[in-house]
Short mmCIF file of C-alpha atoms in Angstrom, two decimals:
data_model
loop_
_atom_site.label_atom_id
_atom_site.label_comp_id
_atom_site.label_asym_id
_atom_site.label_seq_id
_atom_site.Cartn_x
_atom_site.Cartn_y
_atom_site.Cartn_z
CA MET A 23 40.37 19.88 28.62
CA ARG A 24 42.33 16.79 27.76
CA THR A 25 39.39 14.65 29.00
CA VAL A 26 37.00 16.45 26.63
CA ARG A 27 39.35 15.95 23.70
CA LEU A 28 39.86 12.30 24.59
CA SER A 29 36.10 11.63 24.77
CA GLY A 30 35.65 13.48 21.50
CA LEU A 31 38.32 11.39 19.82
CA LEU A 32 36.75 8.22 21.17
CA TRP A 33 33.36 9.30 19.82
CA MET A 34 34.85 10.08 16.41
CA PHE A 35 36.53 6.70 16.41
CA PHE A 36 33.25 5.01 17.32
CA ILE A 37 31.40 6.81 14.53
CA SER A 38 34.03 6.02 11.90
CA ALA A 39 34.36 2.39 13.01
CA ALA A 40 30.59 1.73 12.93
CA PRO A 41 29.38 -0.13 9.83
CA LYS A 42 28.04 2.40 7.36
CA LEU A 43 25.94 0.12 5.23
CA GLN A 44 23.87 -1.45 7.96
CA GLU A 45 20.28 -0.34 8.19
CA LYS A 46 17.68 -0.77 10.88
CA THR A 47 14.14 -1.39 9.67
CA TYR A 48 10.99 -0.09 11.34
CA THR A 49 7.54 -1.18 10.20
CA GLN A 50 4.63 1.08 11.07
CA GLU A 51 0.98 1.42 10.04
CA GLU A 52 -0.62 4.54 8.64
CA GLY A 53 -1.48 7.13 11.27
CA GLN A 54 1.10 5.92 13.80
CA THR A 55 4.05 7.92 15.18
CA LEU A 56 7.67 6.81 14.96
CA THR A 57 10.08 7.96 17.69
CA LEU A 58 13.84 7.70 17.24
CA ASP A 59 16.61 8.56 19.73
CA CYS A 60 19.91 9.66 18.20
CA PRO A 61 22.79 9.75 20.76
CA PHE A 62 25.54 12.36 20.35
CA SER A 63 28.66 13.50 22.17
CA ARG A 64 27.71 16.17 24.65
CA GLU A 65 31.24 17.60 24.69
CA LEU A 66 31.49 17.89 20.91
CA TYR A 67 27.98 18.48 19.58
CA LEU A 68 25.82 19.89 22.34
CA TYR A 69 25.48 23.23 20.56
CA SER A 70 25.82 21.94 17.02
CA GLN A 71 23.02 22.05 14.49
CA LYS A 72 21.31 18.70 14.15
CA ALA A 73 18.93 17.50 11.42
CA LEU A 74 16.76 14.69 10.09
CA GLN A 75 17.48 13.73 6.51
CA ARG A 76 15.83 11.46 3.96
CA ARG A 77 17.36 9.86 0.88
CA THR A 78 15.81 10.80 -2.43
CA ALA A 79 15.26 8.63 -5.47
CA GLY A 80 18.57 9.94 -6.84
CA GLY A 81 20.48 8.60 -3.83
CA GLU A 82 21.15 11.99 -2.18
CA PHE A 83 20.06 12.94 1.33
CA VAL A 84 17.96 16.05 1.83
CA THR A 85 17.23 17.80 5.14
CA LEU A 86 13.62 17.61 6.32
CA VAL A 87 13.94 19.47 9.63
CA LYS A 88 16.88 20.88 11.64
CA THR A 89 17.50 22.49 15.00
CA GLU A 90 18.50 26.09 15.45
CA LYS A 91 22.15 26.96 15.18
CA GLY A 92 23.77 28.61 18.21
CA SER A 93 24.32 28.18 21.92
CA VAL A 94 20.85 26.83 22.65
CA MET A 95 21.01 23.88 25.03
CA TYR A 96 17.32 22.90 24.96
CA ASN A 97 16.62 22.96 21.30
CA GLU A 98 13.15 22.09 19.96
CA VAL A 99 11.77 22.61 16.48
CA GLN A 100 8.81 21.33 14.49
CA VAL A 101 8.21 21.37 10.76
CA GLY A 102 4.95 19.84 9.63
CA ARG A 103 4.73 16.28 10.95
CA TYR A 104 8.41 16.21 12.01
CA TYR A 105 9.47 17.22 15.53
CA LEU A 106 13.03 17.41 16.92
CA GLU A 107 13.75 17.56 20.64
CA GLN A 108 17.26 17.84 22.07
CA ILE A 109 17.69 16.28 25.52
CA PRO A 110 21.07 17.46 26.92
CA GLU A 111 21.01 15.42 30.15
CA ASP A 112 20.70 12.23 28.11
CA SER A 113 22.98 13.43 25.28
CA LYS A 114 20.53 12.49 22.57
CA LEU A 115 18.30 13.97 19.91
CA ARG A 116 14.74 12.66 19.92
CA ILE A 117 12.85 12.59 16.62
CA HIS A 118 9.10 12.25 16.26
CA MET A 119 7.47 11.47 12.90
CA ALA A 120 3.69 11.78 13.35
CA ASP A 121 0.71 10.62 11.26
CA LEU A 122 2.76 8.34 9.04
CA GLN A 123 1.63 7.72 5.47
CA VAL A 124 2.57 5.04 2.96
CA GLU A 125 4.54 7.58 0.94
CA ASP A 126 6.76 8.22 4.02
CA SER A 127 8.45 4.88 3.44
CA GLY A 128 12.14 5.34 2.77
CA LEU A 129 15.63 5.67 4.25
CA TYR A 130 16.27 8.24 7.02
CA ARG A 131 19.19 9.36 9.15
CA CYS A 132 19.92 11.95 11.85
CA VAL A 133 23.12 13.95 11.43
CA ILE A 134 25.24 16.83 12.75
CA LEU A 135 25.37 19.59 10.14
CA GLN A 136 28.84 21.15 9.72
CA PRO A 137 29.01 22.76 6.27
CA PRO A 138 30.99 22.84 4.11
CA LYS A 139 32.09 19.49 5.53
CA ASP A 140 30.04 16.33 5.20
CA PRO A 141 27.52 15.79 7.99
CA VAL A 142 28.35 13.53 10.91
CA ILE A 143 25.95 10.59 11.08
CA LEU A 144 24.64 10.10 14.62
CA LEU A 145 22.63 6.98 13.98
CA ARG A 146 22.86 4.28 11.38
CA PRO A 147 20.33 4.74 8.56
CA VAL A 148 16.76 3.80 9.40
CA ARG A 149 14.61 2.01 6.84
CA LEU A 150 10.98 2.99 7.42
CA GLU A 151 8.20 0.87 5.94
CA VAL A 152 4.68 2.23 6.33
CA THR A 153 1.81 -0.15 5.60
CA GLU A 154 -1.87 0.56 5.05
CA ASP A 155 -4.18 0.58 8.05
CA ILE A 156 -6.36 -2.52 7.54
CA SER A 157 -8.88 -1.44 10.18
CA SER A 158 -9.82 1.66 8.15
CA THR A 159 -10.37 -0.31 4.95
CA PRO A 160 -14.06 -0.95 4.12
CA PHE A 161 -15.25 -4.52 4.63
CA SER A 162 -16.27 -4.82 0.97
CA ASP A 163 -12.71 -3.90 -0.12
CA LYS A 164 -11.03 -6.34 2.25
CA TYR A 165 -13.29 -9.23 1.34
CA PRO A 166 -14.66 -8.66 -2.15
CA THR A 167 -17.83 -10.62 -2.84
CA GLN A 168 -19.61 -11.54 -6.03
CA SER A 169 -23.09 -10.10 -6.26
CA PHE A 170 -25.95 -12.03 -7.81
CA ILE A 171 -28.72 -10.24 -9.72
CA LEU A 172 -31.73 -11.87 -8.08
CA PRO A 173 -34.30 -9.26 -9.19
CA SER A 174 -33.77 -10.08 -12.86
CA ILE A 175 -34.26 -13.81 -12.20
CA THR A 176 -37.47 -13.11 -10.29
CA THR A 177 -38.71 -10.90 -13.09
CA GLU A 178 -37.97 -13.61 -15.64
CA VAL A 179 -39.88 -16.24 -13.63
CA GLN A 180 -42.86 -13.90 -13.24
CA SER A 181 -42.81 -13.28 -16.97
CA MET A 182 -42.82 -17.03 -17.68
CA LEU A 183 -45.76 -17.57 -15.31
CA HIS A 184 -47.65 -14.70 -16.86
CA THR A 185 -47.04 -16.09 -20.34
CA SER A 186 -48.22 -19.56 -19.29
CA SER A 187 -51.44 -18.17 -17.77
CA ARG A 188 -52.14 -16.25 -20.96
CA ALA A 189 -51.62 -19.41 -23.05
CA VAL A 190 -54.07 -21.39 -20.90
CA THR A 191 -56.61 -18.55 -21.07
CA GLN A 192 -56.34 -18.51 -24.86
CA LEU A 193 -56.74 -22.30 -25.15
CA LEU A 194 -60.03 -22.44 -23.26
CA PRO A 195 -62.09 -20.35 -25.74
CA MET A 196 -60.68 -22.37 -28.66
CA SER A 197 -61.85 -25.63 -27.07
CA THR A 198 -65.31 -24.20 -26.46
CA ALA A 199 -65.55 -23.04 -30.03
CA SER A 200 -64.56 -26.44 -31.37
CA LEU A 201 -67.20 -28.17 -29.26
CA SER A 202 -69.93 -25.80 -30.38
CA SER A 203 -69.13 -26.04 -34.08
CA PRO A 204 -71.99 -27.23 -36.38
CA GLY A 205 -69.89 -30.07 -37.79
CA LEU A 206 -69.85 -31.93 -34.47
CA GLY A 207 -73.48 -31.11 -33.67
CA VAL A 208 -72.72 -30.63 -30.00
CA ASP A 209 -73.39 -27.46 -28.07
CA PRO A 210 -72.08 -27.47 -24.48
CA THR A 211 -74.83 -25.03 -23.45
CA GLN A 212 -77.59 -27.48 -24.67
CA GLY A 213 -76.26 -30.82 -23.44
CA PRO A 214 -79.56 -32.54 -22.34
CA ASP A 215 -81.41 -31.60 -25.57
CA VAL A 216 -78.59 -32.93 -27.71
CA ILE A 217 -78.62 -36.26 -25.87
CA ARG A 218 -82.46 -36.52 -26.21
CA ILE A 219 -82.33 -35.85 -29.96
CA SER A 220 -79.65 -38.48 -30.42
CA LEU A 221 -81.71 -41.16 -28.66
CA ILE A 222 -84.82 -40.37 -30.80
CA SER A 223 -82.74 -40.65 -33.97
CA ILE A 224 -81.46 -44.06 -32.93
CA VAL A 225 -84.99 -45.33 -32.14
CA VAL A 226 -86.30 -44.07 -35.50
CA CYS A 227 -83.50 -45.83 -37.33
CA VAL A 228 -84.19 -49.10 -35.53
CA VAL A 229 -87.94 -48.92 -36.22
CA CYS A 230 -87.33 -48.13 -39.85
CA GLY A 231 -85.03 -51.09 -40.11
CA ILE A 232 -87.58 -53.45 -38.59
CA LEU A 233 -90.38 -52.16 -40.88
CA SER A 234 -88.22 -52.48 -43.95
CA LYS A 235 -87.35 -56.08 -43.08
CA SER A 236 -91.09 -56.92 -42.52
CA LEU A 237 -92.00 -55.35 -45.85
CA VAL A 238 -89.35 -57.36 -47.68
CA PHE A 239 -90.49 -60.57 -45.99
CA THR A 240 -94.16 -59.92 -46.95
CA ILE A 241 -93.28 -59.30 -50.59
CA LEU A 242 -91.22 -62.48 -50.73
CA LEU A 243 -94.11 -64.47 -49.22
CA VAL A 244 -96.62 -63.15 -51.78
CA VAL A 245 -94.29 -63.92 -54.68
CA THR A 246 -93.74 -67.46 -53.43
CA GLN A 247 -97.47 -68.19 -53.06
CA ARG A 248 -98.17 -66.98 -56.62
CA SER A 249 -95.40 -69.03 -58.07
CA PHE A 250 -96.70 -72.25 -56.47
CA GLY A 251 -100.42 -71.44 -56.94
CA PRO A 252 -102.95 -73.17 -59.38
#
């Protein structure tokens, strides 16, 4: 009996002497499971009610899951994603937190419940940090890329080509019309006739010029003879 009391006193001394402000940090990814082992004194707390608590935004700790109260040696309980397993032969409480989410990040502790007294802390507070699972993030979200609107550029180029072809098509009739106008006297559909007519006109002009010069020379000769005659 004295040995049990002595071990209990030593355990109480160890708990009170442990630094209360130290925290141990665990970093996990989404979907993983965190397992914690909380040792306890078999002589003092084997049949005590044990719990997992989390600190709220207000600084208070609330109980998430707790074992049954009574003389149950092998105590197991599950609430949602939290699972408590008491292992008497190892004198420890094993905690499983499954399918972790980012919102599970926070400060946790495992305790011995003894209301109306304050709970006995079995393990120093645990700081849990849950990060996003990168492997489940779409590739486009991990490496955002800038998209280029190629269809609009292609459409614009096609429009420019179409406009250019229309302009060339419109210019060809205008050139034909200007060549066939009466002012120029040239008809592209009657090219040989136009050339023949032009040559005849030139020959006529030359002949007329020669005849006119001969006529002038004859008149001058007659006038000269008369002026020097008897």
